[in-house]
PDB file of C-alpha atoms and ligand atoms in Angstrom:
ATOM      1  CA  UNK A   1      61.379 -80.503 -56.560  1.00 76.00           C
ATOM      2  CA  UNK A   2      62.062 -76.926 -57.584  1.00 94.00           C
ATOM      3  CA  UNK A   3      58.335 -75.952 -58.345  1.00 98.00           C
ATOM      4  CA  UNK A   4      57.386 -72.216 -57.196  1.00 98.00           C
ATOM      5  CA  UNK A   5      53.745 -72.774 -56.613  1.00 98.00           C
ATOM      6  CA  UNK A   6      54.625 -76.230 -54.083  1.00 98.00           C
ATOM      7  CA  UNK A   7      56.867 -73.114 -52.442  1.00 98.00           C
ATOM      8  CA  UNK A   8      54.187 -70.809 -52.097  1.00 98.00           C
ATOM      9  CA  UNK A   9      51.892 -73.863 -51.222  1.00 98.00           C
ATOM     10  CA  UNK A  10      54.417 -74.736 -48.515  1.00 97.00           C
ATOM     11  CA  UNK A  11      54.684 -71.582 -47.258  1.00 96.00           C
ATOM     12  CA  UNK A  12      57.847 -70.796 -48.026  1.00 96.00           C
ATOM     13  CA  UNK A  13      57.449 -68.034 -50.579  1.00 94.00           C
ATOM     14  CA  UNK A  14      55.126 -65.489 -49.945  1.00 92.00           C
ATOM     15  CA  UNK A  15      51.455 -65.791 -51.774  1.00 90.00           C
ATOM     16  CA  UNK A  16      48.513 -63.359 -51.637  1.00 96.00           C
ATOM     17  CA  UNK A  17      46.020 -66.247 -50.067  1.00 98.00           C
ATOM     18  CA  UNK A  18      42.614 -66.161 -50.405  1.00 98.00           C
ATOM     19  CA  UNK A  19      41.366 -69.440 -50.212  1.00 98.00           C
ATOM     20  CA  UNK A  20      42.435 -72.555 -48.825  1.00 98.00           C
ATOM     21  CA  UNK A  21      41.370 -75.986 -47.842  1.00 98.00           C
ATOM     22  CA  UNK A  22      42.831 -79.571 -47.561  1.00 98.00           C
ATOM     23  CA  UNK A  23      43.221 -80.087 -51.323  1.00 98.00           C
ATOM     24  CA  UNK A  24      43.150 -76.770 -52.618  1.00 98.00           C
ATOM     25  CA  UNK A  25      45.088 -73.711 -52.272  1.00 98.00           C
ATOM     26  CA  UNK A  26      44.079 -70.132 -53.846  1.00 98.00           C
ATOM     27  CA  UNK A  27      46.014 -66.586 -53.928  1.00 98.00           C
ATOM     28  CA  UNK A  28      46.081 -63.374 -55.750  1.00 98.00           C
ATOM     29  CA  UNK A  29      48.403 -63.527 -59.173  1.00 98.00           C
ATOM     30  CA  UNK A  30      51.433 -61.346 -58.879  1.00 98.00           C
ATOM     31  CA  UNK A  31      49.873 -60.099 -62.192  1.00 98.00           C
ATOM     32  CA  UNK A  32      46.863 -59.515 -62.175  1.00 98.00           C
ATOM     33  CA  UNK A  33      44.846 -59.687 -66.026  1.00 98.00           C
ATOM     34  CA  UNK A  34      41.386 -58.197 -63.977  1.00 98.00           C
ATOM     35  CA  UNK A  35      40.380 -56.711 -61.096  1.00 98.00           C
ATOM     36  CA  UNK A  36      40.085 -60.269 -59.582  1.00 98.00           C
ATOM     37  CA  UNK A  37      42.666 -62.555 -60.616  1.00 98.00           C
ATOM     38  CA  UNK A  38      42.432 -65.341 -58.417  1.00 98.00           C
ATOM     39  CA  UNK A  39      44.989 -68.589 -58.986  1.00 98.00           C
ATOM     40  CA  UNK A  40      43.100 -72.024 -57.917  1.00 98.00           C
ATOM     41  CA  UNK A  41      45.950 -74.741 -57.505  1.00 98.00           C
ATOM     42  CA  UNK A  42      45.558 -78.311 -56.146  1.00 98.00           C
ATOM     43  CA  UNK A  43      47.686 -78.945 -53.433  1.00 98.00           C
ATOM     44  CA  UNK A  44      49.167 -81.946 -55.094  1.00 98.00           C
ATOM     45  CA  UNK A  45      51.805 -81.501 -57.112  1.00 98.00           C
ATOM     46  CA  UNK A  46      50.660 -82.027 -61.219  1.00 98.00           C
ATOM     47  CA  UNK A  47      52.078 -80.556 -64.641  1.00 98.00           C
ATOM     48  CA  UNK A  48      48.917 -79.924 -66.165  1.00 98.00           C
ATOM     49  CA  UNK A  49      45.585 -80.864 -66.644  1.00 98.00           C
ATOM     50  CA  UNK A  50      46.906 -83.927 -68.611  1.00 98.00           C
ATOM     51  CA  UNK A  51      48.037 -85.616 -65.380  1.00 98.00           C
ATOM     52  CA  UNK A  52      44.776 -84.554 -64.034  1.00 98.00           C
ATOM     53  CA  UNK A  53      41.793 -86.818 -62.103  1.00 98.00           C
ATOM     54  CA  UNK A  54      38.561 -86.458 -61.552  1.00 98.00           C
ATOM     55  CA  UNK A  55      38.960 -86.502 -57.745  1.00 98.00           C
ATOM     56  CA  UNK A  56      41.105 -83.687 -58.035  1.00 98.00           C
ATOM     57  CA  UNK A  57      38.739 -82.058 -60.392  1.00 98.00           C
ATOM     58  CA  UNK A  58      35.667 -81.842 -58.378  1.00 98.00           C
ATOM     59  CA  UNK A  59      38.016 -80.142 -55.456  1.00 98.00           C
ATOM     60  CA  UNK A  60      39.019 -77.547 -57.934  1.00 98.00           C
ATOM     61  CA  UNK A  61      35.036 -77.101 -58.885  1.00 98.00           C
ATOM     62  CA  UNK A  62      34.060 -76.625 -54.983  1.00 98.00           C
ATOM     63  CA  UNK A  63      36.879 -73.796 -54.819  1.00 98.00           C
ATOM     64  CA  UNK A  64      35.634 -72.280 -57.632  1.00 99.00           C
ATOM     65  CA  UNK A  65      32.841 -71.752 -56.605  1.00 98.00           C
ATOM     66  CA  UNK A  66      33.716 -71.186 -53.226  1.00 98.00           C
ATOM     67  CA  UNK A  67      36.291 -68.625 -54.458  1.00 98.00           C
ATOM     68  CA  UNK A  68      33.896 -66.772 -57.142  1.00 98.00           C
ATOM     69  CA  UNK A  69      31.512 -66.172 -53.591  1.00 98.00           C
ATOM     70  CA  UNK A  70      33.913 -65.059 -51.752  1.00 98.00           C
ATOM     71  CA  UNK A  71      35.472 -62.253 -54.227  1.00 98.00           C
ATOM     72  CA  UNK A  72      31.901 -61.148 -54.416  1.00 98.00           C
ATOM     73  CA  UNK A  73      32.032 -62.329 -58.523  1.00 98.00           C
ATOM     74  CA  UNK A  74      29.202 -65.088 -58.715  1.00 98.00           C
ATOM     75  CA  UNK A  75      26.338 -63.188 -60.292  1.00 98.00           C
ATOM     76  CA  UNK A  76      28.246 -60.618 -62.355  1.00 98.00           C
ATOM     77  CA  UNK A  77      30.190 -63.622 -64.041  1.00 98.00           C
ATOM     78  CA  UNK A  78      33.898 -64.668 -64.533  1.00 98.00           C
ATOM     79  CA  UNK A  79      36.062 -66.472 -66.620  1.00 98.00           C
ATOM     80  CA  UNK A  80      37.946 -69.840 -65.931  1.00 98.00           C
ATOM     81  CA  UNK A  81      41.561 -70.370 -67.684  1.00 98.00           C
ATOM     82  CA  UNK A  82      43.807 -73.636 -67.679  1.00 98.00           C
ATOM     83  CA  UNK A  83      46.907 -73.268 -70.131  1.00 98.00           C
ATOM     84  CA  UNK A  84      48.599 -76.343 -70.865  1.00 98.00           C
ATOM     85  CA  UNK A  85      51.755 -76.851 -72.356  1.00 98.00           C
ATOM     86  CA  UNK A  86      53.924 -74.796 -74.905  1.00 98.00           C
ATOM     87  CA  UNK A  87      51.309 -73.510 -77.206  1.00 98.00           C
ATOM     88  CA  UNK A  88      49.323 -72.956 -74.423  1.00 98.00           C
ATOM     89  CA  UNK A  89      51.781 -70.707 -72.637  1.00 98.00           C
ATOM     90  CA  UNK A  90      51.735 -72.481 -69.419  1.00 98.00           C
ATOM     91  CA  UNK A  91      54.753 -70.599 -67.828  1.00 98.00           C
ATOM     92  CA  UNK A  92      54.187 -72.603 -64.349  1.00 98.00           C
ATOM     93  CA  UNK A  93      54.681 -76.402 -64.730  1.00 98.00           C
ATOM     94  CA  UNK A  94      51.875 -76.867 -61.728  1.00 98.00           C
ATOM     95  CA  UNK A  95      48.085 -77.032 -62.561  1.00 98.00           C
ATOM     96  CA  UNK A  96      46.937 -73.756 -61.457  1.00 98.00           C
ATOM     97  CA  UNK A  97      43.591 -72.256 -62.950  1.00 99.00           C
ATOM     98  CA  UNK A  98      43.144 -68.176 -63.751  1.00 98.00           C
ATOM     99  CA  UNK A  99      39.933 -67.247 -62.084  1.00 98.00           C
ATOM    100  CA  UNK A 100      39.589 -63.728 -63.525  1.00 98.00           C
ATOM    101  CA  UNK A 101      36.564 -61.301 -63.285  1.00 98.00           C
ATOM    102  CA  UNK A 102      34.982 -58.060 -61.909  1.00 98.00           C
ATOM    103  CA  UNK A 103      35.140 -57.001 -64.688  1.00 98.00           C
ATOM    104  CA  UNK A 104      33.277 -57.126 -68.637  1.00 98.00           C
ATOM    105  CA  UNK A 105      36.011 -59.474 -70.262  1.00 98.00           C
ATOM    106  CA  UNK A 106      37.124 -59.958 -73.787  1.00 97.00           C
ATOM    107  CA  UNK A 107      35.037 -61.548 -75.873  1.00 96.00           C
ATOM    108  CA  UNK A 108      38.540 -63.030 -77.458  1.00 95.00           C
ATOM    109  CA  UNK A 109      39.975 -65.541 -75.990  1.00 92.00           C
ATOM    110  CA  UNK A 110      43.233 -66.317 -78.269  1.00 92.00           C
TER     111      UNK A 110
HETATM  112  P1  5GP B   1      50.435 -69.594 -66.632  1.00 86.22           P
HETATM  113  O1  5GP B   1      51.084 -68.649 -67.584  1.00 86.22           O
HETATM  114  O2  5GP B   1      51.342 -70.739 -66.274  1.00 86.22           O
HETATM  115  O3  5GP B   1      49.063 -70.036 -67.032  1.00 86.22           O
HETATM  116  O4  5GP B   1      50.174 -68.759 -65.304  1.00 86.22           O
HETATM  117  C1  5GP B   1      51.131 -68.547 -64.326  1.00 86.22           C
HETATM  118  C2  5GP B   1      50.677 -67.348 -63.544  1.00 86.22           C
HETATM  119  O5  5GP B   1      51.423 -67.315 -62.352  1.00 86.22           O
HETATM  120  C3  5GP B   1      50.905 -66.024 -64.264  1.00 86.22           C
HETATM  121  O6  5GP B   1      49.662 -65.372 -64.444  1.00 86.22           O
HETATM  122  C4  5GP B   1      51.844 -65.267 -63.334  1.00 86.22           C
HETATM  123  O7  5GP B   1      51.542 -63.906 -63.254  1.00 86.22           O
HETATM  124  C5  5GP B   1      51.651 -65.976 -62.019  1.00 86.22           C
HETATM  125  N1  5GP B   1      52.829 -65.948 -61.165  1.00 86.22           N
HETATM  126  C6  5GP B   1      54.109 -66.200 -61.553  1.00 86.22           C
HETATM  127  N2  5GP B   1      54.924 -66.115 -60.479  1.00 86.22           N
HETATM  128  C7  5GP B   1      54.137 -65.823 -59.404  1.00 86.22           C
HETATM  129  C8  5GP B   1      54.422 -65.599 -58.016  1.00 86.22           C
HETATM  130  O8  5GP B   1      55.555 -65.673 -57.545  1.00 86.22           O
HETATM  131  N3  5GP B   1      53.361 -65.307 -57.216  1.00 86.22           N
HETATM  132  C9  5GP B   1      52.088 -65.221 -57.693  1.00 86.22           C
HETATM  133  N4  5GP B   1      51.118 -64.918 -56.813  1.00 86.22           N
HETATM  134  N5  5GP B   1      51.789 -65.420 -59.010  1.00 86.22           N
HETATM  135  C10 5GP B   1      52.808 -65.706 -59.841  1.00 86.22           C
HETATM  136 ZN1   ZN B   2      54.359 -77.958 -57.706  1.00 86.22          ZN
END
């Protein structure tokens, strides 16, 4: 399957890491929105958060809150973002969520 974030999953493209464990894997986006812009991506491949479980959700909670302690962003606050689908502007067809923070965010959100 041609799916960029099972590459950088694999290994086989290059991704900032920051995080990972045996369900999860986290890394820097190549674009950052905020001064931490952290991706949070179940291992498993899935389109969106339509095909997702609840097994897989509670692995993405852990990180996140693993991840928001270890970018030094659990008291000041963050955001969490899942885009799904065309009018959602998902651009990468593999459930990844936008951890983004260290900074005061937009109150807007569309
Ligand atoms: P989406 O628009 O699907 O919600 O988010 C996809 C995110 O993946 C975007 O924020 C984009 O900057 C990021 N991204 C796209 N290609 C790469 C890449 O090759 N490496 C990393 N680290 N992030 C990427
Ligand atoms: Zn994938």
């Amino acid at each position: 399957m041609d799916c960029l974030f099972c590459k950088i999953i694999a290994g086989e493209i290059p991704g900032n890491k920051v995080y990972e464990d045996e369900n999860i894997f986290a890394f820097r986006d190549i674009n950052p929105q905020a001064p931490v812009h952290v991706l949070i991506v179940p291992k498993r491949h899935m389109e969106n958060i339509l095909e997702c479980d609840g097994e897989t959700m509670q692995h993405v909670l852990n990180a996140i809150k693993r991840v928001a302690q270890l970018e030094g962003i659990s008291a000041s606050g963050f955001r969490i973002v899942t885009n799904c689908g065309r009018d959602g502007a998902q651009s990468v067809r593999h459930l990844h969520f936008h951890l983004l923070g260290g900074t005061q965010l937009s109150e807007t959100m569309a």
